[in-house]
Amino acid sequence: MSALFRTAVVTGASRGFGHAIAAALVAGGTHVVGIARDAQALQTVHDELGDAFTPLAADATSDGLAHDVIRDHRPGLLVLNAGTTPLMAPLQEQTWETFSRNWHTDTRHVFAWTRAALLAPLAPGSAVVAVSSGAALVGSPLSGGYASAKQAIRYIRGYAADEAQRAGLGIRFTALLPQLTPITALGTVGVAGYAARQGVDPDTFVASIQPVLTPDQVAKAVLDIAADPDSAPEYQVGGAGLRPVG
């Protein structure tokens, strides 16, 4: 990876996709500032990855945090992966608070970090990878506003790319849309919910979404995107690999 990416920031770095992304970056020689709310889980990641991983227990949705981290660490890569698990229930069983849960975490943190990347700004040649979801393309009727929150991330990416181009900043903004997978904590909840909705057991449902996406595949996708100066604006990633949206 280019020397520009000597430092990266990964949000949601304590588990799942974020953990795998941080590990892959560290293995490639990048220093990672990993952000999550759970200090103990982050310390476990630090114990695994060593001093090339700087744990930062904080709320990734904070505007001030994004500005401070970019100012203090000058990353060449931002991977915006933080998110919360939606309530798995049909629309009529949601409240507005549960329905909008992912807007307040997933979308808000992408907005905060994307805005900070434009205002700082990040150095020319930097990259921002925002993790959306395949649900943004097909919907997710059991997860409230999850799909719309992930769709908004795609819009934010597009708006930011346009603003970066208008200002001649030389920052790439890319959205990554992973498919549902039973391997992460969030995916396990989703699989259980949709299996029950279809009246099948989770193993039967998982058989219908083969090949299963792994966190290591998501990590590889992020590294491939970050290293490619001609990357497409959006990619889907599933068990069969990475492909541009559209």
JSON list of C-alpha atoms in Angstrom, two decimals:
[
{"chain": "A", "resi": 1, "resn": "MET", "atom": "CA", "xyz": [0.00, 0.00, 0.00]},
{"chain": "A", "resi": 2, "resn": "SER", "atom": "CA", "xyz": [1.16, 3.54, -0.72]},
{"chain": "A", "resi": 3, "resn": "ALA", "atom": "CA", "xyz": [3.11, 5.39, 1.96]},
{"chain": "A", "resi": 4, "resn": "LEU", "atom": "CA", "xyz": [0.20, 7.83, 2.07]},
{"chain": "A", "resi": 5, "resn": "PHE", "atom": "CA", "xyz": [-1.72, 5.13, 3.93]},
{"chain": "A", "resi": 6, "resn": "ARG", "atom": "CA", "xyz": [0.76, 4.81, 6.74]},
{"chain": "A", "resi": 7, "resn": "THR", "atom": "CA", "xyz": [-2.15, 5.71, 9.02]},
{"chain": "A", "resi": 8, "resn": "ALA", "atom": "CA", "xyz": [-5.79, 4.68, 8.77]},
{"chain": "A", "resi": 9, "resn": "VAL", "atom": "CA", "xyz": [-8.83, 5.20, 10.95]},
{"chain": "A", "resi": 10, "resn": "VAL", "atom": "CA", "xyz": [-11.32, 2.34, 11.28]},
{"chain": "A", "resi": 11, "resn": "THR", "atom": "CA", "xyz": [-14.60, 2.91, 13.11]},
{"chain": "A", "resi": 12, "resn": "GLY", "atom": "CA", "xyz": [-16.40, -0.04, 14.66]},
{"chain": "A", "resi": 13, "resn": "ALA", "atom": "CA", "xyz": [-12.97, -1.67, 14.96]},
{"chain": "A", "resi": 14, "resn": "SER", "atom": "CA", "xyz": [-13.64, -3.90, 17.98]},
{"chain": "A", "resi": 15, "resn": "ARG", "atom": "CA", "xyz": [-15.50, -6.72, 16.22]},
{"chain": "A", "resi": 16, "resn": "GLY", "atom": "CA", "xyz": [-16.78, -8.16, 12.96]},
{"chain": "A", "resi": 17, "resn": "PHE", "atom": "CA", "xyz": [-15.89, -6.38, 9.75]},
{"chain": "A", "resi": 18, "resn": "GLY", "atom": "CA", "xyz": [-14.05, -3.58, 11.56]},
{"chain": "A", "resi": 19, "resn": "HIS", "atom": "CA", "xyz": [-11.80, -5.98, 13.45]},
{"chain": "A", "resi": 20, "resn": "ALA", "atom": "CA", "xyz": [-10.94, -7.85, 10.26]},
{"chain": "A", "resi": 21, "resn": "ILE", "atom": "CA", "xyz": [-10.26, -4.60, 8.37]},
{"chain": "A", "resi": 22, "resn": "ALA", "atom": "CA", "xyz": [-7.99, -3.31, 11.14]},
{"chain": "A", "resi": 23, "resn": "ALA", "atom": "CA", "xyz": [-6.07, -6.61, 11.22]},
{"chain": "A", "resi": 24, "resn": "ALA", "atom": "CA", "xyz": [-5.58, -6.63, 7.45]},
{"chain": "A", "resi": 25, "resn": "LEU", "atom": "CA", "xyz": [-4.34, -3.04, 7.44]},
{"chain": "A", "resi": 26, "resn": "VAL", "atom": "CA", "xyz": [-1.90, -3.70, 10.26]},
{"chain": "A", "resi": 27, "resn": "ALA", "atom": "CA", "xyz": [-0.63, -6.80, 8.46]},
{"chain": "A", "resi": 28, "resn": "GLY", "atom": "CA", "xyz": [0.03, -4.60, 5.43]},
{"chain": "A", "resi": 29, "resn": "GLY", "atom": "CA", "xyz": [2.13, -2.14, 7.42]},
{"chain": "A", "resi": 30, "resn": "THR", "atom": "CA", "xyz": [-0.49, 0.52, 8.15]},
{"chain": "A", "resi": 31, "resn": "HIS", "atom": "CA", "xyz": [-0.89, 2.04, 11.59]},
{"chain": "A", "resi": 32, "resn": "VAL", "atom": "CA", "xyz": [-4.56, 1.87, 12.56]},
{"chain": "A", "resi": 33, "resn": "VAL", "atom": "CA", "xyz": [-6.48, 4.10, 14.93]},
{"chain": "A", "resi": 34, "resn": "GLY", "atom": "CA", "xyz": [-9.39, 1.86, 15.89]},
{"chain": "A", "resi": 35, "resn": "ILE", "atom": "CA", "xyz": [-12.52, 3.45, 17.29]},
{"chain": "A", "resi": 36, "resn": "ALA", "atom": "CA", "xyz": [-15.39, 1.78, 19.15]},
{"chain": "A", "resi": 37, "resn": "ARG", "atom": "CA", "xyz": [-17.34, 2.36, 22.34]},
{"chain": "A", "resi": 38, "resn": "ASP", "atom": "CA", "xyz": [-16.19, -0.81, 24.12]},
{"chain": "A", "resi": 39, "resn": "ALA", "atom": "CA", "xyz": [-12.78, -0.09, 25.66]},
{"chain": "A", "resi": 40, "resn": "GLN", "atom": "CA", "xyz": [-12.24, -3.67, 26.80]},
{"chain": "A", "resi": 41, "resn": "ALA", "atom": "CA", "xyz": [-12.97, -5.09, 23.35]},
{"chain": "A", "resi": 42, "resn": "LEU", "atom": "CA", "xyz": [-10.60, -2.58, 21.78]},
{"chain": "A", "resi": 43, "resn": "GLN", "atom": "CA", "xyz": [-7.89, -3.53, 24.25]},
{"chain": "A", "resi": 44, "resn": "THR", "atom": "CA", "xyz": [-8.32, -7.15, 23.18]},
{"chain": "A", "resi": 45, "resn": "VAL", "atom": "CA", "xyz": [-7.74, -6.08, 19.58]},
{"chain": "A", "resi": 46, "resn": "HIS", "atom": "CA", "xyz": [-4.65, -4.15, 20.67]},
{"chain": "A", "resi": 47, "resn": "ASP", "atom": "CA", "xyz": [-3.35, -7.20, 22.50]},
{"chain": "A", "resi": 48, "resn": "GLU", "atom": "CA", "xyz": [-3.77, -9.17, 19.28]},
{"chain": "A", "resi": 49, "resn": "LEU", "atom": "CA", "xyz": [-2.37, -6.63, 16.81]},
{"chain": "A", "resi": 50, "resn": "GLY", "atom": "CA", "xyz": [0.23, -4.84, 18.92]},
{"chain": "A", "resi": 51, "resn": "ASP", "atom": "CA", "xyz": [1.29, -1.21, 18.96]},
{"chain": "A", "resi": 52, "resn": "ALA", "atom": "CA", "xyz": [0.45, -0.74, 15.28]},
{"chain": "A", "resi": 53, "resn": "PHE", "atom": "CA", "xyz": [-3.15, -0.56, 16.54]},
{"chain": "A", "resi": 54, "resn": "THR", "atom": "CA", "xyz": [-4.10, 2.47, 18.64]},
{"chain": "A", "resi": 55, "resn": "PRO", "atom": "CA", "xyz": [-7.38, 1.85, 20.48]},
{"chain": "A", "resi": 56, "resn": "LEU", "atom": "CA", "xyz": [-9.66, 4.83, 21.00]},
{"chain": "A", "resi": 57, "resn": "ALA", "atom": "CA", "xyz": [-12.81, 4.19, 23.03]},
{"chain": "A", "resi": 58, "resn": "ALA", "atom": "CA", "xyz": [-15.25, 6.86, 21.92]},
{"chain": "A", "resi": 59, "resn": "ASP", "atom": "CA", "xyz": [-18.59, 7.56, 20.27]},
{"chain": "A", "resi": 60, "resn": "ALA", "atom": "CA", "xyz": [-17.89, 7.61, 16.52]},
{"chain": "A", "resi": 61, "resn": "THR", "atom": "CA", "xyz": [-20.94, 9.81, 15.88]},
{"chain": "A", "resi": 62, "resn": "SER", "atom": "CA", "xyz": [-19.29, 12.81, 17.55]},
{"chain": "A", "resi": 63, "resn": "ASP", "atom": "CA", "xyz": [-18.43, 15.68, 15.18]},
{"chain": "A", "resi": 64, "resn": "GLY", "atom": "CA", "xyz": [-15.67, 16.81, 17.52]},
{"chain": "A", "resi": 65, "resn": "LEU", "atom": "CA", "xyz": [-14.09, 13.37, 17.62]},
{"chain": "A", "resi": 66, "resn": "ALA", "atom": "CA", "xyz": [-13.83, 13.16, 13.84]},
{"chain": "A", "resi": 67, "resn": "HIS", "atom": "CA", "xyz": [-12.16, 16.57, 13.58]},
{"chain": "A", "resi": 68, "resn": "ASP", "atom": "CA", "xyz": [-9.77, 15.85, 16.46]},
{"chain": "A", "resi": 69, "resn": "VAL", "atom": "CA", "xyz": [-8.67, 12.44, 15.17]},
{"chain": "A", "resi": 70, "resn": "ILE", "atom": "CA", "xyz": [-8.08, 13.74, 11.64]},
{"chain": "A", "resi": 71, "resn": "ARG", "atom": "CA", "xyz": [-6.11, 16.70, 12.99]},
{"chain": "A", "resi": 72, "resn": "ASP", "atom": "CA", "xyz": [-4.01, 14.63, 15.38]},
{"chain": "A", "resi": 73, "resn": "HIS", "atom": "CA", "xyz": [-3.33, 11.55, 13.23]},
{"chain": "A", "resi": 74, "resn": "ARG", "atom": "CA", "xyz": [-3.57, 12.83, 9.63]},
{"chain": "A", "resi": 75, "resn": "PRO", "atom": "CA", "xyz": [-4.84, 9.52, 8.23]},
{"chain": "A", "resi": 76, "resn": "GLY", "atom": "CA", "xyz": [-4.69, 8.74, 4.55]},
{"chain": "A", "resi": 77, "resn": "LEU", "atom": "CA", "xyz": [-7.59, 6.31, 4.82]},
{"chain": "A", "resi": 78, "resn": "LEU", "atom": "CA", "xyz": [-10.89, 6.43, 6.69]},
{"chain": "A", "resi": 79, "resn": "VAL", "atom": "CA", "xyz": [-12.97, 3.25, 6.91]},
{"chain": "A", "resi": 80, "resn": "LEU", "atom": "CA", "xyz": [-16.40, 4.20, 8.24]},
{"chain": "A", "resi": 81, "resn": "ASN", "atom": "CA", "xyz": [-17.78, 0.94, 9.50]},
{"chain": "A", "resi": 82, "resn": "ALA", "atom": "CA", "xyz": [-19.48, 1.70, 12.84]},
{"chain": "A", "resi": 83, "resn": "GLY", "atom": "CA", "xyz": [-23.10, 0.74, 13.21]},
{"chain": "A", "resi": 84, "resn": "THR", "atom": "CA", "xyz": [-25.73, -0.59, 15.55]},
{"chain": "A", "resi": 85, "resn": "THR", "atom": "CA", "xyz": [-27.90, -3.70, 15.39]},
{"chain": "A", "resi": 86, "resn": "PRO", "atom": "CA", "xyz": [-31.45, -2.91, 14.27]},
{"chain": "A", "resi": 87, "resn": "LEU", "atom": "CA", "xyz": [-34.53, -4.19, 16.04]},
{"chain": "A", "resi": 88, "resn": "MET", "atom": "CA", "xyz": [-35.73, -7.12, 13.96]},
{"chain": "A", "resi": 89, "resn": "ALA", "atom": "CA", "xyz": [-39.48, -6.63, 13.79]},
{"chain": "A", "resi": 90, "resn": "PRO", "atom": "CA", "xyz": [-42.06, -5.73, 11.13]},
{"chain": "A", "resi": 91, "resn": "LEU", "atom": "CA", "xyz": [-43.05, -2.11, 10.66]},
{"chain": "A", "resi": 92, "resn": "GLN", "atom": "CA", "xyz": [-46.15, -2.24, 12.85]},
{"chain": "A", "resi": 93, "resn": "GLU", "atom": "CA", "xyz": [-44.09, -3.49, 15.79]},
{"chain": "A", "resi": 94, "resn": "GLN", "atom": "CA", "xyz": [-41.52, -0.71, 15.54]},
{"chain": "A", "resi": 95, "resn": "THR", "atom": "CA", "xyz": [-41.56, 2.61, 17.36]},
{"chain": "A", "resi": 96, "resn": "TRP", "atom": "CA", "xyz": [-40.01, 5.69, 15.80]},
{"chain": "A", "resi": 97, "resn": "GLU", "atom": "CA", "xyz": [-37.10, 5.31, 18.22]},
{"chain": "A", "resi": 98, "resn": "THR", "atom": "CA", "xyz": [-36.39, 1.74, 17.11]},
{"chain": "A", "resi": 99, "resn": "PHE", "atom": "CA", "xyz": [-37.14, 2.47, 13.44]},
{"chain": "A", "resi": 100, "resn": "SER", "atom": "CA", "xyz": [-34.63, 5.35, 13.31]},
{"chain": "A", "resi": 101, "resn": "ARG", "atom": "CA", "xyz": [-31.91, 3.62, 15.37]},
{"chain": "A", "resi": 102, "resn": "ASN", "atom": "CA", "xyz": [-29.52, 3.13, 12.46]},
{"chain": "A", "resi": 103, "resn": "TRP", "atom": "CA", "xyz": [-29.93, 6.70, 11.26]},
{"chain": "A", "resi": 104, "resn": "HIS", "atom": "CA", "xyz": [-28.58, 7.91, 14.62]},
{"chain": "A", "resi": 105, "resn": "THR", "atom": "CA", "xyz": [-25.48, 5.70, 14.51]},
{"chain": "A", "resi": 106, "resn": "ASP", "atom": "CA", "xyz": [-24.64, 4.33, 11.07]},
{"chain": "A", "resi": 107, "resn": "THR", "atom": "CA", "xyz": [-25.67, 7.34, 9.00]},
{"chain": "A", "resi": 108, "resn": "ARG", "atom": "CA", "xyz": [-24.77, 10.01, 11.52]},
{"chain": "A", "resi": 109, "resn": "HIS", "atom": "CA", "xyz": [-21.21, 8.79, 11.97]},
{"chain": "A", "resi": 110, "resn": "VAL", "atom": "CA", "xyz": [-20.64, 8.62, 8.20]},
{"chain": "A", "resi": 111, "resn": "PHE", "atom": "CA", "xyz": [-21.97, 12.18, 7.94]},
{"chain": "A", "resi": 112, "resn": "ALA", "atom": "CA", "xyz": [-19.69, 13.41, 10.75]},
{"chain": "A", "resi": 113, "resn": "TRP", "atom": "CA", "xyz": [-16.50, 11.82, 9.41]},
{"chain": "A", "resi": 114, "resn": "THR", "atom": "CA", "xyz": [-17.22, 12.66, 5.78]},
{"chain": "A", "resi": 115, "resn": "ARG", "atom": "CA", "xyz": [-17.85, 16.30, 6.68]},
{"chain": "A", "resi": 116, "resn": "ALA", "atom": "CA", "xyz": [-14.63, 16.40, 8.71]},
{"chain": "A", "resi": 117, "resn": "ALA", "atom": "CA", "xyz": [-12.69, 14.83, 5.82]},
{"chain": "A", "resi": 118, "resn": "LEU", "atom": "CA", "xyz": [-13.86, 17.65, 3.52]},
{"chain": "A", "resi": 119, "resn": "LEU", "atom": "CA", "xyz": [-13.29, 20.42, 6.04]},
{"chain": "A", "resi": 120, "resn": "ALA", "atom": "CA", "xyz": [-9.83, 19.36, 7.27]},
{"chain": "A", "resi": 121, "resn": "PRO", "atom": "CA", "xyz": [-9.32, 18.43, 4.45]},
{"chain": "A", "resi": 122, "resn": "LEU", "atom": "CA", "xyz": [-7.65, 15.06, 4.12]},
{"chain": "A", "resi": 123, "resn": "ALA", "atom": "CA", "xyz": [-4.50, 15.12, 1.99]},
{"chain": "A", "resi": 124, "resn": "PRO", "atom": "CA", "xyz": [-4.80, 14.70, -1.79]},
{"chain": "A", "resi": 125, "resn": "GLY", "atom": "CA", "xyz": [-4.79, 11.02, -2.66]},
{"chain": "A", "resi": 126, "resn": "SER", "atom": "CA", "xyz": [-6.60, 10.05, 0.54]},
{"chain": "A", "resi": 127, "resn": "ALA", "atom": "CA", "xyz": [-9.50, 7.63, 0.48]},
{"chain": "A", "resi": 128, "resn": "VAL", "atom": "CA", "xyz": [-12.72, 7.31, 2.45]},
{"chain": "A", "resi": 129, "resn": "VAL", "atom": "CA", "xyz": [-14.54, 3.96, 2.38]},
{"chain": "A", "resi": 130, "resn": "ALA", "atom": "CA", "xyz": [-18.05, 4.10, 3.85]},
{"chain": "A", "resi": 131, "resn": "VAL", "atom": "CA", "xyz": [-19.61, 0.74, 4.68]},
{"chain": "A", "resi": 132, "resn": "SER", "atom": "CA", "xyz": [-23.24, 0.67, 3.57]},
{"chain": "A", "resi": 133, "resn": "SER", "atom": "CA", "xyz": [-25.17, -2.59, 3.04]},
{"chain": "A", "resi": 134, "resn": "GLY", "atom": "CA", "xyz": [-26.67, -4.71, 0.32]},
{"chain": "A", "resi": 135, "resn": "ALA", "atom": "CA", "xyz": [-29.97, -3.90, 2.05]},
{"chain": "A", "resi": 136, "resn": "ALA", "atom": "CA", "xyz": [-29.72, -0.43, 0.49]},
{"chain": "A", "resi": 137, "resn": "LEU", "atom": "CA", "xyz": [-30.37, -2.07, -2.89]},
{"chain": "A", "resi": 138, "resn": "VAL", "atom": "CA", "xyz": [-33.15, -4.50, -1.98]},
{"chain": "A", "resi": 139, "resn": "GLY", "atom": "CA", "xyz": [-34.69, -3.24, 1.26]},
{"chain": "A", "resi": 140, "resn": "SER", "atom": "CA", "xyz": [-34.95, -4.93, 4.64]},
{"chain": "A", "resi": 141, "resn": "PRO", "atom": "CA", "xyz": [-38.56, -5.13, 5.86]},
{"chain": "A", "resi": 142, "resn": "LEU", "atom": "CA", "xyz": [-37.69, -6.59, 9.27]},
{"chain": "A", "resi": 143, "resn": "SER", "atom": "CA", "xyz": [-35.11, -4.01, 10.33]},
{"chain": "A", "resi": 144, "resn": "GLY", "atom": "CA", "xyz": [-36.98, -0.71, 10.50]},
{"chain": "A", "resi": 145, "resn": "GLY", "atom": "CA", "xyz": [-35.01, 2.14, 8.96]},
{"chain": "A", "resi": 146, "resn": "TYR", "atom": "CA", "xyz": [-31.83, 0.10, 8.47]},
{"chain": "A", "resi": 147, "resn": "ALA", "atom": "CA", "xyz": [-32.01, -0.07, 4.68]},
{"chain": "A", "resi": 148, "resn": "SER", "atom": "CA", "xyz": [-32.85, 3.62, 4.35]},
{"chain": "A", "resi": 149, "resn": "ALA", "atom": "CA", "xyz": [-30.02, 4.55, 6.72]},
{"chain": "A", "resi": 150, "resn": "LYS", "atom": "CA", "xyz": [-27.62, 2.55, 4.56]},
{"chain": "A", "resi": 151, "resn": "GLN", "atom": "CA", "xyz": [-29.06, 4.14, 1.42]},
{"chain": "A", "resi": 152, "resn": "ALA", "atom": "CA", "xyz": [-28.42, 7.58, 2.91]},
{"chain": "A", "resi": 153, "resn": "ILE", "atom": "CA", "xyz": [-24.76, 6.59, 3.29]},
{"chain": "A", "resi": 154, "resn": "ARG", "atom": "CA", "xyz": [-24.65, 6.09, -0.47]},
{"chain": "A", "resi": 155, "resn": "TYR", "atom": "CA", "xyz": [-26.03, 9.58, -1.01]},
{"chain": "A", "resi": 156, "resn": "ILE", "atom": "CA", "xyz": [-23.56, 11.10, 1.44]},
{"chain": "A", "resi": 157, "resn": "ARG", "atom": "CA", "xyz": [-20.72, 9.40, -0.44]},
{"chain": "A", "resi": 158, "resn": "GLY", "atom": "CA", "xyz": [-21.95, 10.81, -3.74]},
{"chain": "A", "resi": 159, "resn": "TYR", "atom": "CA", "xyz": [-22.40, 14.32, -2.38]},
{"chain": "A", "resi": 160, "resn": "ALA", "atom": "CA", "xyz": [-18.93, 14.23, -0.82]},
{"chain": "A", "resi": 161, "resn": "ALA", "atom": "CA", "xyz": [-17.29, 12.98, -4.02]},
{"chain": "A", "resi": 162, "resn": "ASP", "atom": "CA", "xyz": [-18.90, 15.85, -5.91]},
{"chain": "A", "resi": 163, "resn": "GLU", "atom": "CA", "xyz": [-17.76, 18.43, -3.36]},
{"chain": "A", "resi": 164, "resn": "ALA", "atom": "CA", "xyz": [-14.22, 17.02, -3.35]},
{"chain": "A", "resi": 165, "resn": "GLN", "atom": "CA", "xyz": [-14.09, 17.25, -7.13]},
{"chain": "A", "resi": 166, "resn": "ARG", "atom": "CA", "xyz": [-15.49, 20.80, -7.16]},
{"chain": "A", "resi": 167, "resn": "ALA", "atom": "CA", "xyz": [-12.84, 21.91, -4.67]},
{"chain": "A", "resi": 168, "resn": "GLY", "atom": "CA", "xyz": [-10.00, 19.96, -6.32]},
{"chain": "A", "resi": 169, "resn": "LEU", "atom": "CA", "xyz": [-9.25, 18.10, -3.08]},
{"chain": "A", "resi": 170, "resn": "GLY", "atom": "CA", "xyz": [-8.16, 14.83, -4.64]},
{"chain": "A", "resi": 171, "resn": "ILE", "atom": "CA", "xyz": [-10.01, 12.70, -2.05]},
{"chain": "A", "resi": 172, "resn": "ARG", "atom": "CA", "xyz": [-11.73, 9.49, -3.18]},
{"chain": "A", "resi": 173, "resn": "PHE", "atom": "CA", "xyz": [-15.05, 8.52, -1.61]},
{"chain": "A", "resi": 174, "resn": "THR", "atom": "CA", "xyz": [-16.26, 4.94, -2.07]},
{"chain": "A", "resi": 175, "resn": "ALA", "atom": "CA", "xyz": [-19.23, 3.02, -0.66]},
{"chain": "A", "resi": 176, "resn": "LEU", "atom": "CA", "xyz": [-18.99, -0.70, 0.08]},
{"chain": "A", "resi": 177, "resn": "LEU", "atom": "CA", "xyz": [-22.20, -2.74, 0.27]},
{"chain": "A", "resi": 178, "resn": "PRO", "atom": "CA", "xyz": [-21.69, -6.13, 1.99]},
{"chain": "A", "resi": 179, "resn": "GLN", "atom": "CA", "xyz": [-24.30, -8.86, 1.70]},
{"chain": "A", "resi": 180, "resn": "LEU", "atom": "CA", "xyz": [-25.97, -10.37, 4.75]},
{"chain": "A", "resi": 181, "resn": "THR", "atom": "CA", "xyz": [-23.71, -12.89, 6.49]},
{"chain": "A", "resi": 182, "resn": "PRO", "atom": "CA", "xyz": [-24.28, -15.14, 9.52]},
{"chain": "A", "resi": 183, "resn": "ILE", "atom": "CA", "xyz": [-20.67, -14.70, 10.64]},
{"chain": "A", "resi": 184, "resn": "THR", "atom": "CA", "xyz": [-21.05, -11.28, 12.31]},
{"chain": "A", "resi": 185, "resn": "ALA", "atom": "CA", "xyz": [-23.14, -10.48, 15.39]},
{"chain": "A", "resi": 186, "resn": "LEU", "atom": "CA", "xyz": [-25.44, -8.22, 13.37]},
{"chain": "A", "resi": 187, "resn": "GLY", "atom": "CA", "xyz": [-25.74, -10.78, 10.61]},
{"chain": "A", "resi": 188, "resn": "THR", "atom": "CA", "xyz": [-26.65, -13.53, 13.05]},
{"chain": "A", "resi": 189, "resn": "VAL", "atom": "CA", "xyz": [-29.59, -11.45, 14.24]},
{"chain": "A", "resi": 190, "resn": "GLY", "atom": "CA", "xyz": [-30.66, -10.75, 10.67]},
{"chain": "A", "resi": 191, "resn": "VAL", "atom": "CA", "xyz": [-30.43, -14.37, 9.61]},
{"chain": "A", "resi": 192, "resn": "ALA", "atom": "CA", "xyz": [-32.49, -15.50, 12.61]},
{"chain": "A", "resi": 193, "resn": "GLY", "atom": "CA", "xyz": [-35.15, -12.89, 11.87]},
{"chain": "A", "resi": 194, "resn": "TYR", "atom": "CA", "xyz": [-35.51, -13.65, 8.17]},
{"chain": "A", "resi": 195, "resn": "ALA", "atom": "CA", "xyz": [-35.35, -17.41, 8.71]},
{"chain": "A", "resi": 196, "resn": "ALA", "atom": "CA", "xyz": [-38.26, -17.14, 11.14]},
{"chain": "A", "resi": 197, "resn": "ARG", "atom": "CA", "xyz": [-40.16, -14.90, 8.71]},
{"chain": "A", "resi": 198, "resn": "GLN", "atom": "CA", "xyz": [-39.78, -17.56, 6.00]},
{"chain": "A", "resi": 199, "resn": "GLY", "atom": "CA", "xyz": [-40.68, -20.38, 8.38]},
{"chain": "A", "resi": 200, "resn": "VAL", "atom": "CA", "xyz": [-37.34, -22.16, 8.03]},
{"chain": "A", "resi": 201, "resn": "ASP", "atom": "CA", "xyz": [-34.45, -22.81, 10.38]},
{"chain": "A", "resi": 202, "resn": "PRO", "atom": "CA", "xyz": [-31.35, -20.56, 10.22]},
{"chain": "A", "resi": 203, "resn": "ASP", "atom": "CA", "xyz": [-29.21, -23.25, 8.55]},
{"chain": "A", "resi": 204, "resn": "THR", "atom": "CA", "xyz": [-31.73, -23.58, 5.73]},
{"chain": "A", "resi": 205, "resn": "PHE", "atom": "CA", "xyz": [-31.81, -19.82, 5.28]},
{"chain": "A", "resi": 206, "resn": "VAL", "atom": "CA", "xyz": [-28.00, -19.62, 5.22]},
{"chain": "A", "resi": 207, "resn": "ALA", "atom": "CA", "xyz": [-27.96, -22.32, 2.53]},
{"chain": "A", "resi": 208, "resn": "SER", "atom": "CA", "xyz": [-29.96, -19.93, 0.35]},
{"chain": "A", "resi": 209, "resn": "ILE", "atom": "CA", "xyz": [-27.33, -17.17, 0.56]},
{"chain": "A", "resi": 210, "resn": "GLN", "atom": "CA", "xyz": [-24.26, -19.23, -0.32]},
{"chain": "A", "resi": 211, "resn": "PRO", "atom": "CA", "xyz": [-21.42, -18.55, -0.72]},
{"chain": "A", "resi": 212, "resn": "VAL", "atom": "CA", "xyz": [-21.28, -16.90, 2.70]},
{"chain": "A", "resi": 213, "resn": "LEU", "atom": "CA", "xyz": [-19.41, -13.60, 3.01]},
{"chain": "A", "resi": 214, "resn": "THR", "atom": "CA", "xyz": [-16.58, -13.58, 5.57]},
{"chain": "A", "resi": 215, "resn": "PRO", "atom": "CA", "xyz": [-15.08, -10.61, 7.43]},
{"chain": "A", "resi": 216, "resn": "ASP", "atom": "CA", "xyz": [-11.73, -11.38, 5.79]},
{"chain": "A", "resi": 217, "resn": "GLN", "atom": "CA", "xyz": [-13.35, -10.91, 2.37]},
{"chain": "A", "resi": 218, "resn": "VAL", "atom": "CA", "xyz": [-14.68, -7.53, 3.46]},
{"chain": "A", "resi": 219, "resn": "ALA", "atom": "CA", "xyz": [-11.21, -6.58, 4.72]},
{"chain": "A", "resi": 220, "resn": "LYS", "atom": "CA", "xyz": [-9.64, -7.58, 1.41]},
{"chain": "A", "resi": 221, "resn": "ALA", "atom": "CA", "xyz": [-12.26, -5.57, -0.45]},
{"chain": "A", "resi": 222, "resn": "VAL", "atom": "CA", "xyz": [-11.44, -2.47, 1.59]},
{"chain": "A", "resi": 223, "resn": "LEU", "atom": "CA", "xyz": [-7.72, -2.85, 0.95]},
{"chain": "A", "resi": 224, "resn": "ASP", "atom": "CA", "xyz": [-8.28, -3.40, -2.77]},
{"chain": "A", "resi": 225, "resn": "ILE", "atom": "CA", "xyz": [-10.47, -0.30, -3.01]},
{"chain": "A", "resi": 226, "resn": "ALA", "atom": "CA", "xyz": [-8.09, 1.84, -0.98]},
{"chain": "A", "resi": 227, "resn": "ALA", "atom": "CA", "xyz": [-5.12, 0.82, -3.11]},
{"chain": "A", "resi": 228, "resn": "ASP", "atom": "CA", "xyz": [-6.85, 1.48, -6.45]},
{"chain": "A", "resi": 229, "resn": "PRO", "atom": "CA", "xyz": [-6.75, 5.16, -7.50]},
{"chain": "A", "resi": 230, "resn": "ASP", "atom": "CA", "xyz": [-9.30, 4.34, -10.21]},
{"chain": "A", "resi": 231, "resn": "SER", "atom": "CA", "xyz": [-11.77, 2.57, -7.94]},
{"chain": "A", "resi": 232, "resn": "ALA", "atom": "CA", "xyz": [-15.47, 2.71, -8.81]},
{"chain": "A", "resi": 233, "resn": "PRO", "atom": "CA", "xyz": [-17.81, 4.85, -6.68]},
{"chain": "A", "resi": 234, "resn": "GLU", "atom": "CA", "xyz": [-19.62, 1.84, -5.17]},
{"chain": "A", "resi": 235, "resn": "TYR", "atom": "CA", "xyz": [-19.04, -1.87, -4.78]},
{"chain": "A", "resi": 236, "resn": "GLN", "atom": "CA", "xyz": [-21.02, -4.85, -3.60]},
{"chain": "A", "resi": 237, "resn": "VAL", "atom": "CA", "xyz": [-19.13, -7.57, -1.77]},
{"chain": "A", "resi": 238, "resn": "GLY", "atom": "CA", "xyz": [-20.41, -11.07, -1.13]},
{"chain": "A", "resi": 239, "resn": "GLY", "atom": "CA", "xyz": [-19.08, -14.55, -0.77]},
{"chain": "A", "resi": 240, "resn": "ALA", "atom": "CA", "xyz": [-18.36, -14.61, -4.52]},
{"chain": "A", "resi": 241, "resn": "GLY", "atom": "CA", "xyz": [-16.17, -11.52, -4.28]},
{"chain": "A", "resi": 242, "resn": "LEU", "atom": "CA", "xyz": [-16.16, -7.80, -5.08]},
{"chain": "A", "resi": 243, "resn": "ARG", "atom": "CA", "xyz": [-18.00, -6.16, -7.96]},
{"chain": "A", "resi": 244, "resn": "PRO", "atom": "CA", "xyz": [-19.02, -2.60, -8.85]},
{"chain": "A", "resi": 245, "resn": "VAL", "atom": "CA", "xyz": [-22.63, -1.59, -8.27]},
{"chain": "A", "resi": 246, "resn": "GLY", "atom": "CA", "xyz": [-24.59, -1.06, -11.45]}
]
